[in-house]
PDB file of C-alpha atoms in Angstrom:
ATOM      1  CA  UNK N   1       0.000   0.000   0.000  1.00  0.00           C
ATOM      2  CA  UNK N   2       1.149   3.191  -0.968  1.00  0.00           C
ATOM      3  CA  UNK N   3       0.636   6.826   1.496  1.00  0.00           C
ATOM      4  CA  UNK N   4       1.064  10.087   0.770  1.00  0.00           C
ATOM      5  CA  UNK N   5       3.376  12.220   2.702  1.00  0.00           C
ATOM      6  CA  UNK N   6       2.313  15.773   3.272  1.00  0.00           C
ATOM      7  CA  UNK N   7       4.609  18.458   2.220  1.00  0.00           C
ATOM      8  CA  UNK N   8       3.914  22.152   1.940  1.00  0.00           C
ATOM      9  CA  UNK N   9       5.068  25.033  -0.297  1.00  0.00           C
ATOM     10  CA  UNK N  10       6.120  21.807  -2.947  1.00  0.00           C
ATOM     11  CA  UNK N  11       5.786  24.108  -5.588  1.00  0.00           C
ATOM     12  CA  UNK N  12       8.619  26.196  -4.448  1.00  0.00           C
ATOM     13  CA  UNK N  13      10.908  24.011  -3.066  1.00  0.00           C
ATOM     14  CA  UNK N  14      12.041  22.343  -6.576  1.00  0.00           C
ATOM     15  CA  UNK N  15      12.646  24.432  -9.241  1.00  0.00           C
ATOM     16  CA  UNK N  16      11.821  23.316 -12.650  1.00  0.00           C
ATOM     17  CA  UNK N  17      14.692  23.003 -15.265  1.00  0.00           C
ATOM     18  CA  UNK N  18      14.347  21.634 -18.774  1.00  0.00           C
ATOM     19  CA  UNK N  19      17.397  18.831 -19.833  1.00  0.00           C
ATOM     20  CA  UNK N  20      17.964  17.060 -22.901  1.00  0.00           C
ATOM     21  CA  UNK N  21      19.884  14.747 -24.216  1.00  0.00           C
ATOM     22  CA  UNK N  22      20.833  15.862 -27.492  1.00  0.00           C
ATOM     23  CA  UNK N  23      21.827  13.191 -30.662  1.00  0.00           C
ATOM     24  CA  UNK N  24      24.169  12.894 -33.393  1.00  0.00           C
ATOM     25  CA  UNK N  25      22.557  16.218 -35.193  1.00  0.00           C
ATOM     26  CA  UNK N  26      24.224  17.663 -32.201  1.00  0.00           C
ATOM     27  CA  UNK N  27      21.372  20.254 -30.941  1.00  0.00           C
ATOM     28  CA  UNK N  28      22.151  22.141 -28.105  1.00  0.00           C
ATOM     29  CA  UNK N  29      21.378  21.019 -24.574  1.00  0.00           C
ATOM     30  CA  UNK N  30      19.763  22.186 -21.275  1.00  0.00           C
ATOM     31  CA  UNK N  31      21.853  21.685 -18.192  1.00  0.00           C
ATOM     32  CA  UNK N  32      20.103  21.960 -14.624  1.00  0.00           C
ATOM     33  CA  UNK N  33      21.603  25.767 -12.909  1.00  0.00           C
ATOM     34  CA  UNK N  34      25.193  25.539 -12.034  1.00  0.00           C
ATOM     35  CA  UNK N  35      26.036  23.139 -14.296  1.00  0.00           C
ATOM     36  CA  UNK N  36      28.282  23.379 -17.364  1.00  0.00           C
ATOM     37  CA  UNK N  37      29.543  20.698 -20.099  1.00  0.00           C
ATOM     38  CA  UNK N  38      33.147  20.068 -20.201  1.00  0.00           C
ATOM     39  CA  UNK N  39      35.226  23.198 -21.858  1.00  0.00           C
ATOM     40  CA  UNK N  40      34.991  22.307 -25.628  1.00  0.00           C
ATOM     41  CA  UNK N  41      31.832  20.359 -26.059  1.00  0.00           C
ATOM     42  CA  UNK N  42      28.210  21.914 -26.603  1.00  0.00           C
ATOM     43  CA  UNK N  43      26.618  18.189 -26.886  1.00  0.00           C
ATOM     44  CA  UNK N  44      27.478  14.530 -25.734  1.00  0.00           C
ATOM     45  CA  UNK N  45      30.480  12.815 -26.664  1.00  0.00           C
ATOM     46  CA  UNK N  46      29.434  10.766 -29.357  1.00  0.00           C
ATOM     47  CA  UNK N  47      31.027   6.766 -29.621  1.00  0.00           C
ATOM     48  CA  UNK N  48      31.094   6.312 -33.452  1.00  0.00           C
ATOM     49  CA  UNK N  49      28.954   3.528 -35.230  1.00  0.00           C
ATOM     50  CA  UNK N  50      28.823   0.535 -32.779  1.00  0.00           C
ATOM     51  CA  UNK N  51      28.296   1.140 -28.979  1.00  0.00           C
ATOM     52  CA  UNK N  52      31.136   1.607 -26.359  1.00  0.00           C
ATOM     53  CA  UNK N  53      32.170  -1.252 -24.800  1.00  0.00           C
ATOM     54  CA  UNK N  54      34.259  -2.084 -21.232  1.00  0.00           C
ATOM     55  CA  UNK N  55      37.162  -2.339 -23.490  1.00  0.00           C
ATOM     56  CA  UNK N  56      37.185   0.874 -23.999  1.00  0.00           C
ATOM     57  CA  UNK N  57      38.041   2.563 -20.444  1.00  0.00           C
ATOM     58  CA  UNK N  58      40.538   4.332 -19.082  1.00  0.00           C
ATOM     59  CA  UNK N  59      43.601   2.788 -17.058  1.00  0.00           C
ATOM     60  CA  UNK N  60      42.178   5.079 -14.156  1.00  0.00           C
ATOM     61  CA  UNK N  61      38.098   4.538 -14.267  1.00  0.00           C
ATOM     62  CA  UNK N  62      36.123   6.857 -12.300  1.00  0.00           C
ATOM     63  CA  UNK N  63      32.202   5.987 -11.731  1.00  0.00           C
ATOM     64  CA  UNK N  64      29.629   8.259 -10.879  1.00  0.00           C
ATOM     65  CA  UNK N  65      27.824   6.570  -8.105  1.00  0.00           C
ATOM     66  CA  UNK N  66      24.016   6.899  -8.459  1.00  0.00           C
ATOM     67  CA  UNK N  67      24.910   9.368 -10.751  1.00  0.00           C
ATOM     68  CA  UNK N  68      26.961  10.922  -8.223  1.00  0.00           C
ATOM     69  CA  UNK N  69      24.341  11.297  -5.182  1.00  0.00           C
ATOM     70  CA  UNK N  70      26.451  14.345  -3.702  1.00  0.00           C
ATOM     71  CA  UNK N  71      25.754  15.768  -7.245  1.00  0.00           C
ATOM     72  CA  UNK N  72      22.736  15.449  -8.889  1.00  0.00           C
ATOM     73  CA  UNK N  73      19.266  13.679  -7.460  1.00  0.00           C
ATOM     74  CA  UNK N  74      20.245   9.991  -6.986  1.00  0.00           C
ATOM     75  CA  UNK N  75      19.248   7.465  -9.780  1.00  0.00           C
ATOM     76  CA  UNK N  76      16.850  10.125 -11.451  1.00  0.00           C
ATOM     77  CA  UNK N  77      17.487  10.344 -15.208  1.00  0.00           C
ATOM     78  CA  UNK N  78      18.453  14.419 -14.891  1.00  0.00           C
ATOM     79  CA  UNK N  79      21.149  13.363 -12.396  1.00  0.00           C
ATOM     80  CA  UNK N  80      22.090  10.845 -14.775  1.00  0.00           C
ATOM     81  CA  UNK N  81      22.049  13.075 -17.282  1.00  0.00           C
ATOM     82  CA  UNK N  82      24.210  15.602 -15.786  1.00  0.00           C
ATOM     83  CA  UNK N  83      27.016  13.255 -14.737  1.00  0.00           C
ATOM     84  CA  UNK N  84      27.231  12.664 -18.485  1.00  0.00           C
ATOM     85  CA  UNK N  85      26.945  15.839 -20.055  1.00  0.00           C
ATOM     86  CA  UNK N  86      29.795  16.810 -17.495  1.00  0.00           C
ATOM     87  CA  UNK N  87      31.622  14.411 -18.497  1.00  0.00           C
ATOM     88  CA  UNK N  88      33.990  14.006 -15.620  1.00  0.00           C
ATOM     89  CA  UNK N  89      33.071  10.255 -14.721  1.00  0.00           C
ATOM     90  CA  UNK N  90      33.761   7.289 -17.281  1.00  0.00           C
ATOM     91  CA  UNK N  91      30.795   4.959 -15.860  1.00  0.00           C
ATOM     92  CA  UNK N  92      27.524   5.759 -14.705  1.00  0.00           C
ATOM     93  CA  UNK N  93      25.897   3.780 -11.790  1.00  0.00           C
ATOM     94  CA  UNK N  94      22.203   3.329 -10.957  1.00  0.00           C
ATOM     95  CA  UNK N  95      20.298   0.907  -9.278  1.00  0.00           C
ATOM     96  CA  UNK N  96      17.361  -1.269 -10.122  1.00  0.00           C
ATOM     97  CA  UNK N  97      14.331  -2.994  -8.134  1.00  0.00           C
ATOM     98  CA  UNK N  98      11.333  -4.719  -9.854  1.00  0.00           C
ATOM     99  CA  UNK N  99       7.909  -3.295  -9.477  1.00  0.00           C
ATOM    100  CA  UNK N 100       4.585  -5.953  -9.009  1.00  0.00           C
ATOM    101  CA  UNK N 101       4.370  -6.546 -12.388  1.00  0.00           C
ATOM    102  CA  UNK N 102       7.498  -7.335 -13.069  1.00  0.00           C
ATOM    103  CA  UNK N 103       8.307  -3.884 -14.423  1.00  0.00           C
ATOM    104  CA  UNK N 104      12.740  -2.898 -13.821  1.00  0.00           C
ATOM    105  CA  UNK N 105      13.050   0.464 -12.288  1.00  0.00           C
ATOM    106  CA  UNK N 106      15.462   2.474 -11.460  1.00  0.00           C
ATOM    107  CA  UNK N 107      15.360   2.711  -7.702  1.00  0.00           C
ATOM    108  CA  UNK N 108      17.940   1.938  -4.240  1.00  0.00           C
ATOM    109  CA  UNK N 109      15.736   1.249  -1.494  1.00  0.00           C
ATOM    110  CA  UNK N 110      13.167  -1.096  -1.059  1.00  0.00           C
ATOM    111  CA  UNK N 111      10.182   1.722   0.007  1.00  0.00           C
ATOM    112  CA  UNK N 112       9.431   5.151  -1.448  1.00  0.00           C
ATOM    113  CA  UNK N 113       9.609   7.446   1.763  1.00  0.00           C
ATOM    114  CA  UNK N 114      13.376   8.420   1.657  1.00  0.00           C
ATOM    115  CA  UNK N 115      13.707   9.858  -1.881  1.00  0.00           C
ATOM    116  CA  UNK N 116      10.053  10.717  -2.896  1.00  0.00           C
ATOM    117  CA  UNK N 117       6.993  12.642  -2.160  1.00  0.00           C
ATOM    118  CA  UNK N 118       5.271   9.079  -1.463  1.00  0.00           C
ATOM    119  CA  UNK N 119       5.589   6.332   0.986  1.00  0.00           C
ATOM    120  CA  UNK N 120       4.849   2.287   0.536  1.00  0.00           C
ATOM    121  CA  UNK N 121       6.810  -0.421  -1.152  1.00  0.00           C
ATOM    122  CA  UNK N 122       8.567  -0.168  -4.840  1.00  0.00           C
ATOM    123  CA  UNK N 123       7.210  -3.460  -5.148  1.00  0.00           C
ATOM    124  CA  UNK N 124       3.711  -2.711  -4.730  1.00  0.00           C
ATOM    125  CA  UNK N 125       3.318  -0.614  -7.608  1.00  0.00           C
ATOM    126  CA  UNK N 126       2.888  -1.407 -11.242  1.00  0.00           C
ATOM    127  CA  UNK N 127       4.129   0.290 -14.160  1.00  0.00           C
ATOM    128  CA  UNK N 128       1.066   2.617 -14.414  1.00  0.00           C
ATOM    129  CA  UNK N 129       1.584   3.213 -11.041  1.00  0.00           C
ATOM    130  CA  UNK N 130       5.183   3.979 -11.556  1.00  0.00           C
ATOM    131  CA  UNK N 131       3.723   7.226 -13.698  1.00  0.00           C
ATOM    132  CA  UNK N 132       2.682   8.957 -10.586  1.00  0.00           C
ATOM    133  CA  UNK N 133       5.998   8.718  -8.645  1.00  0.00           C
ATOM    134  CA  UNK N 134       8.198  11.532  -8.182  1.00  0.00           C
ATOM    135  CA  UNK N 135      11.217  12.499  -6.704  1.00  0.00           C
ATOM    136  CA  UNK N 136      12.015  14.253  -3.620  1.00  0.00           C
ATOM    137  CA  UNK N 137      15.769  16.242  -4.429  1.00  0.00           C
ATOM    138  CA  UNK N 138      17.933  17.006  -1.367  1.00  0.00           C
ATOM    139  CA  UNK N 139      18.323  21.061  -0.569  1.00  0.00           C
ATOM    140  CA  UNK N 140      21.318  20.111   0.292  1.00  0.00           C
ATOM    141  CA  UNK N 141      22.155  19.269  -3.777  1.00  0.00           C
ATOM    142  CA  UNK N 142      23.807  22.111  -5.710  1.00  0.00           C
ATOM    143  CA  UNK N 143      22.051  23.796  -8.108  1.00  0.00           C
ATOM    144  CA  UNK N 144      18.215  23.799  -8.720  1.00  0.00           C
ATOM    145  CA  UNK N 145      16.623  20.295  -9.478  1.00  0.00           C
ATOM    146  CA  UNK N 146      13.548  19.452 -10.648  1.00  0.00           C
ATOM    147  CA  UNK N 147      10.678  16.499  -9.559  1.00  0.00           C
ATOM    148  CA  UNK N 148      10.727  14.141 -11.649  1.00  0.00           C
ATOM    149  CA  UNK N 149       9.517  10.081 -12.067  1.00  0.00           C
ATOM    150  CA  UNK N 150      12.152   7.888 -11.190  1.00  0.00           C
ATOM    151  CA  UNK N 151      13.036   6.350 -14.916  1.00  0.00           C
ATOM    152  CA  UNK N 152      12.780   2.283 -15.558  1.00  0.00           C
ATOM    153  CA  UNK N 153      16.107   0.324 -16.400  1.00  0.00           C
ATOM    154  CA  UNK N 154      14.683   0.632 -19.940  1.00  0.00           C
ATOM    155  CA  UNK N 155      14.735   3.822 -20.209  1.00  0.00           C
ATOM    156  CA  UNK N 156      17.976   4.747 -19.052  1.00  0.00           C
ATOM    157  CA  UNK N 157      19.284   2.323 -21.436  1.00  0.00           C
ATOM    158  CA  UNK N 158      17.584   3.549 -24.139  1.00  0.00           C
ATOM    159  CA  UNK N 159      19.300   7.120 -23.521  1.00  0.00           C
ATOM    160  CA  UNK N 160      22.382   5.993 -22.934  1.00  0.00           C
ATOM    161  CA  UNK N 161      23.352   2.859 -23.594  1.00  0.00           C
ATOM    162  CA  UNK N 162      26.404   2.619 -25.877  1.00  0.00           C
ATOM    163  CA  UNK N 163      27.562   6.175 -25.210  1.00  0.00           C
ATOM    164  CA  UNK N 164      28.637   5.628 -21.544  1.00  0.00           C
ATOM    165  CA  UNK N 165      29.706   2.235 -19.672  1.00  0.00           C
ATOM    166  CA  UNK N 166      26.713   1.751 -17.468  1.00  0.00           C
ATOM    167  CA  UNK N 167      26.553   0.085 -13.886  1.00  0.00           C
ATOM    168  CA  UNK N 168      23.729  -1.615 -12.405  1.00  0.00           C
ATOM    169  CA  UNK N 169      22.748  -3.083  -9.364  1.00  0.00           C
ATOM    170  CA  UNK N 170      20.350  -5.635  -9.365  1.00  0.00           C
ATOM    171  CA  UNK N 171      18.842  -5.302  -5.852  1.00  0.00           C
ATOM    172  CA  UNK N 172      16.070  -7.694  -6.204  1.00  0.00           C
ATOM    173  CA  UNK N 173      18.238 -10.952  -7.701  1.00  0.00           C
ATOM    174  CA  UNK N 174      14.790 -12.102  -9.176  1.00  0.00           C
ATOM    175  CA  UNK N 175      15.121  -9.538 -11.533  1.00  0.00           C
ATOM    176  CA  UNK N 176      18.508 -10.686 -13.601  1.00  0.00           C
ATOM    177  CA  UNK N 177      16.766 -12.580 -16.227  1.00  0.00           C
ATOM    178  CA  UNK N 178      14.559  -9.700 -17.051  1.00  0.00           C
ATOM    179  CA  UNK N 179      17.475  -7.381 -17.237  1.00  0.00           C
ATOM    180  CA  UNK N 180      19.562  -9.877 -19.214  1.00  0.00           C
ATOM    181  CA  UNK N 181      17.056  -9.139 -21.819  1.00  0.00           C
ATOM    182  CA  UNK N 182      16.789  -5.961 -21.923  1.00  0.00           C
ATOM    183  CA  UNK N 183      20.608  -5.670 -22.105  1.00  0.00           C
ATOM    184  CA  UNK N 184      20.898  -8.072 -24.780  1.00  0.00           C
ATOM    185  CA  UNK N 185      18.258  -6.785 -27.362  1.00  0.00           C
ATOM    186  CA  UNK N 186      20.098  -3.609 -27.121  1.00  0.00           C
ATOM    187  CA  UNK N 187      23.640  -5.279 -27.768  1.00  0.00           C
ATOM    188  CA  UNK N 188      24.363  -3.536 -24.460  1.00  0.00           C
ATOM    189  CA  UNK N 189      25.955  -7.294 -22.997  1.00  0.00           C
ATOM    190  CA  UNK N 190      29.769  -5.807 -23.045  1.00  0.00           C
ATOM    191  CA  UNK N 191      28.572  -2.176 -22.180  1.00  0.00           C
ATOM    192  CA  UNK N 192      26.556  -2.734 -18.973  1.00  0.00           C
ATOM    193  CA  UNK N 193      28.144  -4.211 -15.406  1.00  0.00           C
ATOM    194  CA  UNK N 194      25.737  -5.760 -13.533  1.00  0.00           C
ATOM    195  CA  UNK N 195      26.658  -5.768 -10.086  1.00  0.00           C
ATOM    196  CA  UNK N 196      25.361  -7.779  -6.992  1.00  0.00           C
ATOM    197  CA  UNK N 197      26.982  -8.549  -3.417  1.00  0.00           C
ATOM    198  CA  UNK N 198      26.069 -12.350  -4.269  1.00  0.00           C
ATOM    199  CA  UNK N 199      29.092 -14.669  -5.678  1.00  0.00           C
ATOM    200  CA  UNK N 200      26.369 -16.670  -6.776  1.00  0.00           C
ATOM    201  CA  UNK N 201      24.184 -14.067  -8.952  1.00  0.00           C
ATOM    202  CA  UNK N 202      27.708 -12.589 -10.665  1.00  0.00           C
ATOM    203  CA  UNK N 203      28.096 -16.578 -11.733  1.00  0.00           C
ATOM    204  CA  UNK N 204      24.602 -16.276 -12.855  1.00  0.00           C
ATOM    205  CA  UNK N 205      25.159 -13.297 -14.639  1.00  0.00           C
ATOM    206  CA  UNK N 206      28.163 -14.247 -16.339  1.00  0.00           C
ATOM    207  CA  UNK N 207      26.413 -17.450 -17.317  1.00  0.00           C
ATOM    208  CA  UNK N 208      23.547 -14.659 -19.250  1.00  0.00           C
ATOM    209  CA  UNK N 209      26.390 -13.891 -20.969  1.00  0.00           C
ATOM    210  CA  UNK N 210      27.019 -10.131 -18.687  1.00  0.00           C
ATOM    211  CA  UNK N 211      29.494  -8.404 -17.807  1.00  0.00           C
ATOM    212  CA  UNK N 212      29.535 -10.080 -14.316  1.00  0.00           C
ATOM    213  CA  UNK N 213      30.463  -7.338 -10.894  1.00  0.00           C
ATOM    214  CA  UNK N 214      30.566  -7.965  -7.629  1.00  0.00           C
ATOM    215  CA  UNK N 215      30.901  -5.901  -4.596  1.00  0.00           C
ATOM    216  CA  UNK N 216      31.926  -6.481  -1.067  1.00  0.00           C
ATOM    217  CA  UNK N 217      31.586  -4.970   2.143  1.00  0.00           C
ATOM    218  CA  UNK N 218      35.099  -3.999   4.541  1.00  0.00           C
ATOM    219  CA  UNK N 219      33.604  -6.547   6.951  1.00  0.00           C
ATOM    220  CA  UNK N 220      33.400  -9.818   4.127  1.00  0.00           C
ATOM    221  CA  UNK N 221      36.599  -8.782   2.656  1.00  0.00           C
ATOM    222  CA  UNK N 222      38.440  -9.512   5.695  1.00  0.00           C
ATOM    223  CA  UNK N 223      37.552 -13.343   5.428  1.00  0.00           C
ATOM    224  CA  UNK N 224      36.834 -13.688   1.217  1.00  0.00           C
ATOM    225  CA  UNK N 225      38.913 -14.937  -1.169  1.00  0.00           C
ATOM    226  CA  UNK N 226      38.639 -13.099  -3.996  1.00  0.00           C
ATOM    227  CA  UNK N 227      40.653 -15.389  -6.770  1.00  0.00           C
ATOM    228  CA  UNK N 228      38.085 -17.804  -6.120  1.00  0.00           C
ATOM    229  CA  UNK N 229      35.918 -15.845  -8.273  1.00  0.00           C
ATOM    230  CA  UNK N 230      38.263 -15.043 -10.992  1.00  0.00           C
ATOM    231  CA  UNK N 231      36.866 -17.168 -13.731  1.00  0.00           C
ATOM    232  CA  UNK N 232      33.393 -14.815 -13.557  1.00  0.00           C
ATOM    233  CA  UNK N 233      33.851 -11.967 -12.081  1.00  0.00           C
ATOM    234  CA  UNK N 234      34.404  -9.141 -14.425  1.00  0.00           C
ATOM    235  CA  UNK N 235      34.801  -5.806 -11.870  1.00  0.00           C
ATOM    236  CA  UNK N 236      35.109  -6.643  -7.759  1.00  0.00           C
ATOM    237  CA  UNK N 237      33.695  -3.658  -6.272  1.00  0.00           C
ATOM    238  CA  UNK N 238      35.376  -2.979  -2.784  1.00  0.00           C
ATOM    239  CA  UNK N 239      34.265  -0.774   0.227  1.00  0.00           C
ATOM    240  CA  UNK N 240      37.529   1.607   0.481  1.00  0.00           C
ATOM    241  CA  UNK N 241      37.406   1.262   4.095  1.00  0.00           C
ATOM    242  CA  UNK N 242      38.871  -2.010   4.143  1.00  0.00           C
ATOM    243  CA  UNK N 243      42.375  -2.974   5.521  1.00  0.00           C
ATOM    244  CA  UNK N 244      45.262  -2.179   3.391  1.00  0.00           C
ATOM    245  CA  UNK N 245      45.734  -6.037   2.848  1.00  0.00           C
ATOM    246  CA  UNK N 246      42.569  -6.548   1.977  1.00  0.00           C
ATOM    247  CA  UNK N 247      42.660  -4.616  -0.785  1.00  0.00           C
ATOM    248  CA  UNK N 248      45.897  -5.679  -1.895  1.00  0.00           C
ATOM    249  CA  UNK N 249      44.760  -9.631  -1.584  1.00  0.00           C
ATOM    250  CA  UNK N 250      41.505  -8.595  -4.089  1.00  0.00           C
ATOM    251  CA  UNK N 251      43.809  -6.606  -6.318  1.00  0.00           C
ATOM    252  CA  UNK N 252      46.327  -9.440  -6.438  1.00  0.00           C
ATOM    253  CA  UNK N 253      43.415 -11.895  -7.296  1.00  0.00           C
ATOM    254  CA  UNK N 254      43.727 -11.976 -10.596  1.00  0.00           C
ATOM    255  CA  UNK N 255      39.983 -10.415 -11.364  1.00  0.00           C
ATOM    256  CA  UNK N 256      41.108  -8.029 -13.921  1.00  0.00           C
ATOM    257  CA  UNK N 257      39.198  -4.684 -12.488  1.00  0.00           C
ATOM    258  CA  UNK N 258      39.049  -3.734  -8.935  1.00  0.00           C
ATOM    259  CA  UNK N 259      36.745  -0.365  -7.968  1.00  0.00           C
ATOM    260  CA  UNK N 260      36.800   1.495  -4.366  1.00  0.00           C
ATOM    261  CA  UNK N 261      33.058   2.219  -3.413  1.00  0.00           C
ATOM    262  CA  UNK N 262      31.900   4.490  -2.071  1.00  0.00           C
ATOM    263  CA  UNK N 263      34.963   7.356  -2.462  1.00  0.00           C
ATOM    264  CA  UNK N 264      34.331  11.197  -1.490  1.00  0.00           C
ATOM    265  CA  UNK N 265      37.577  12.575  -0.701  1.00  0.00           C
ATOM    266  CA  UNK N 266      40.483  12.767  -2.045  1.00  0.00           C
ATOM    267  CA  UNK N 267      42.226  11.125   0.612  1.00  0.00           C
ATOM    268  CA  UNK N 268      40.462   8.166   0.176  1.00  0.00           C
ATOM    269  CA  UNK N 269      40.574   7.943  -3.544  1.00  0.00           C
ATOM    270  CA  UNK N 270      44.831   8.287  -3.330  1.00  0.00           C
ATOM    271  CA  UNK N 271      44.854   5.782  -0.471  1.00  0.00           C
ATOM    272  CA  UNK N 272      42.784   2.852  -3.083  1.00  0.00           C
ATOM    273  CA  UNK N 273      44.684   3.951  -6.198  1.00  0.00           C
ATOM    274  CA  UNK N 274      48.089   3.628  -4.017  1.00  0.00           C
ATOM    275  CA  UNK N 275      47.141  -0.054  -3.532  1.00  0.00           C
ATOM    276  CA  UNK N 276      46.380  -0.660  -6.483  1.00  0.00           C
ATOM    277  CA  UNK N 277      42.650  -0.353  -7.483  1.00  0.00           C
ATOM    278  CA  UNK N 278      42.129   0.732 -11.130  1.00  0.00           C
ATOM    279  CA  UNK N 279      38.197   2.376 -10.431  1.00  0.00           C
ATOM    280  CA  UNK N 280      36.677   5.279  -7.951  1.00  0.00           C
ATOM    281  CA  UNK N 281      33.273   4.885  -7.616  1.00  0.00           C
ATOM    282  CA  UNK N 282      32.538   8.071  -6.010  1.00  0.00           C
ATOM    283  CA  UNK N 283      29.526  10.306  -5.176  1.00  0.00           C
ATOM    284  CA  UNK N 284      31.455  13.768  -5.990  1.00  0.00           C
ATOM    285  CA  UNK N 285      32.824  12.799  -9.558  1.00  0.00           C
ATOM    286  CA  UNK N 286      32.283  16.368 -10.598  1.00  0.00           C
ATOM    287  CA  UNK N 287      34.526  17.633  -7.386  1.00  0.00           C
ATOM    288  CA  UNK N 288      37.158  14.555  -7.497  1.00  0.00           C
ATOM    289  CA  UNK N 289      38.035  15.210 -10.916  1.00  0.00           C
ATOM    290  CA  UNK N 290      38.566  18.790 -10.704  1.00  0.00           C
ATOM    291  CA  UNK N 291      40.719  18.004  -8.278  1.00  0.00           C
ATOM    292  CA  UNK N 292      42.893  15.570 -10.160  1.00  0.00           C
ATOM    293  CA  UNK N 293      43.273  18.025 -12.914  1.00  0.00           C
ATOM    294  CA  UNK N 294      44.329  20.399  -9.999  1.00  0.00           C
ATOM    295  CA  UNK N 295      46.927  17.833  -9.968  1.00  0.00           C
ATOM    296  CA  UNK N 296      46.085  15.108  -7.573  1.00  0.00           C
ATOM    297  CA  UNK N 297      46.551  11.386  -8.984  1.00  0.00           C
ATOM    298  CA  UNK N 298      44.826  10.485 -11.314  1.00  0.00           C
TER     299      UNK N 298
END
């Protein structure tokens, strides 16, 4: 059962801003206020003829996590968006949860009342029900955000599959068949990570033929093995607060890309790149790469 929450004044307290995603003709875009493309570029970077794959990524990755929730409006598709048209992340991140018919959305928690102006499960609502969702965006965000419905899985990749890498967590593991296909009739299979804290769904998901990811906690890494899952796992996804050996052990596994979740300083993301981690998946890509070019590591 969904509720409403009350909230006054809602017509003042998000500001409207029109955003769009521009194609190959190259038409100008909208950017929320505050936010500017990269010096050089008045539209997306465009990928050429077939889609971008994994392959393709820098030495040094950097991910923008949620779309980079310190940002932008977590997994909403201006967010998303925004991290692109910025261009200072490689990889964009969402989540995904299924709604009651079976419908992939793009969503983190399991009810409503954190990041919208409702309350209830994301499972109890269909797709039509989906329509009438809308997101809550922190005042603590920069810039002026709109409400806006959260988008489904295929929507996102619809706007941006084969331009950008794309990360996914599937938070309901139900929900990896459905989003096998959806990947797949897009040709999206070497494009998309799907990520899960389950050894067991990244072996399913490599066995669907995806780009398999896995991430771990501080706590689990203390006592995994991580060359165990070698022959599957495509990206292991660490918590940066782990032990230094811990990290080194999973970057020594012989899994060919290791990421630090969830990385806001810069402190942090030297200390994971010093070990040896080739990815930052960070919150503040927009703020960590400006400070790289300020000439932190890269």
């Amino acid at each position: 059962m969904v509720t409403r929450i009350a909230l006054t004044g809602l017509a003042s307290a998000v500001s409207v801003v029109s955003l769009t995603l521009t194609g190959p003709a190259g038409a100008a875009s909208t950017l929320p206020t505050g936010v500017r493309p990269p010096e050089g570029r008045t539209r997306p970077l465009e990928w050429g003829t077939g889609p971008l794959t994994a392959a393709a990524l820098p030495r040094i990755t950097y991910v923008a996590h949620r779309g980079g929730a310190r940002e932008v409006p977590e997994n909403s598709m201006t967010g998303l968006m925004a991290a692109y048209e910025r261009g200072t992340a490689q990889v964009l991140d969402f989540d995904t949860r299924l709604l009651r018919d079976g419908t992939p959305v793009v969503f983190h928690d399991e009810t409503l009342n954190r990041t919208t102006y409702l309350g209830g499960a994301v499972r109890g609502l269909d797709a039509r029900e989906w329509q009438g969702v809308r997101l809550r965006p922190k005042d603590a965000l920069p810039g002026s955000w709109r409400s806006e419905r959260p988008p489904t899985v295929a929507e996102v990749l619809d706007r941006f599959g084969g331009r950008i890498v794309l990360m996914l967590e599937a938070k309901d593991p139900r929900s990896l068949d459905r989003l096998a296909g959806l990947i797949r009739a897009r040709g999206l299979t070497r494009s998309v990570f799907v990520n899960s804290n389950d050894p067991e769904v990244a072996r399913r998901a490599h066995r669907l033929g995806l780009l398999a990811q896995l991430w771990r906690s501080a706590r689990q890494l203390r006592t995994d093995r991580p060359e165990r899952w070698r022959s599957y796992v495509d990206l292991l996804d660490v918590d940066h607060r782990a032990r230094d050996a811990d990290l080194v052990r999973a970057v020594n596994s012989g899994i060919r890309r290791v990421w630090a979740h969830t990385v806001v300083t810069d402190a942090q993301r030297d200390r994971v790149l010093a070990l040896g981690c080739d990815g930052v998946i960070t919150d503040a890509p927009g703020r960590l790469a400006r400070a790289a070019q300020r000439g932190a590591r890269p």
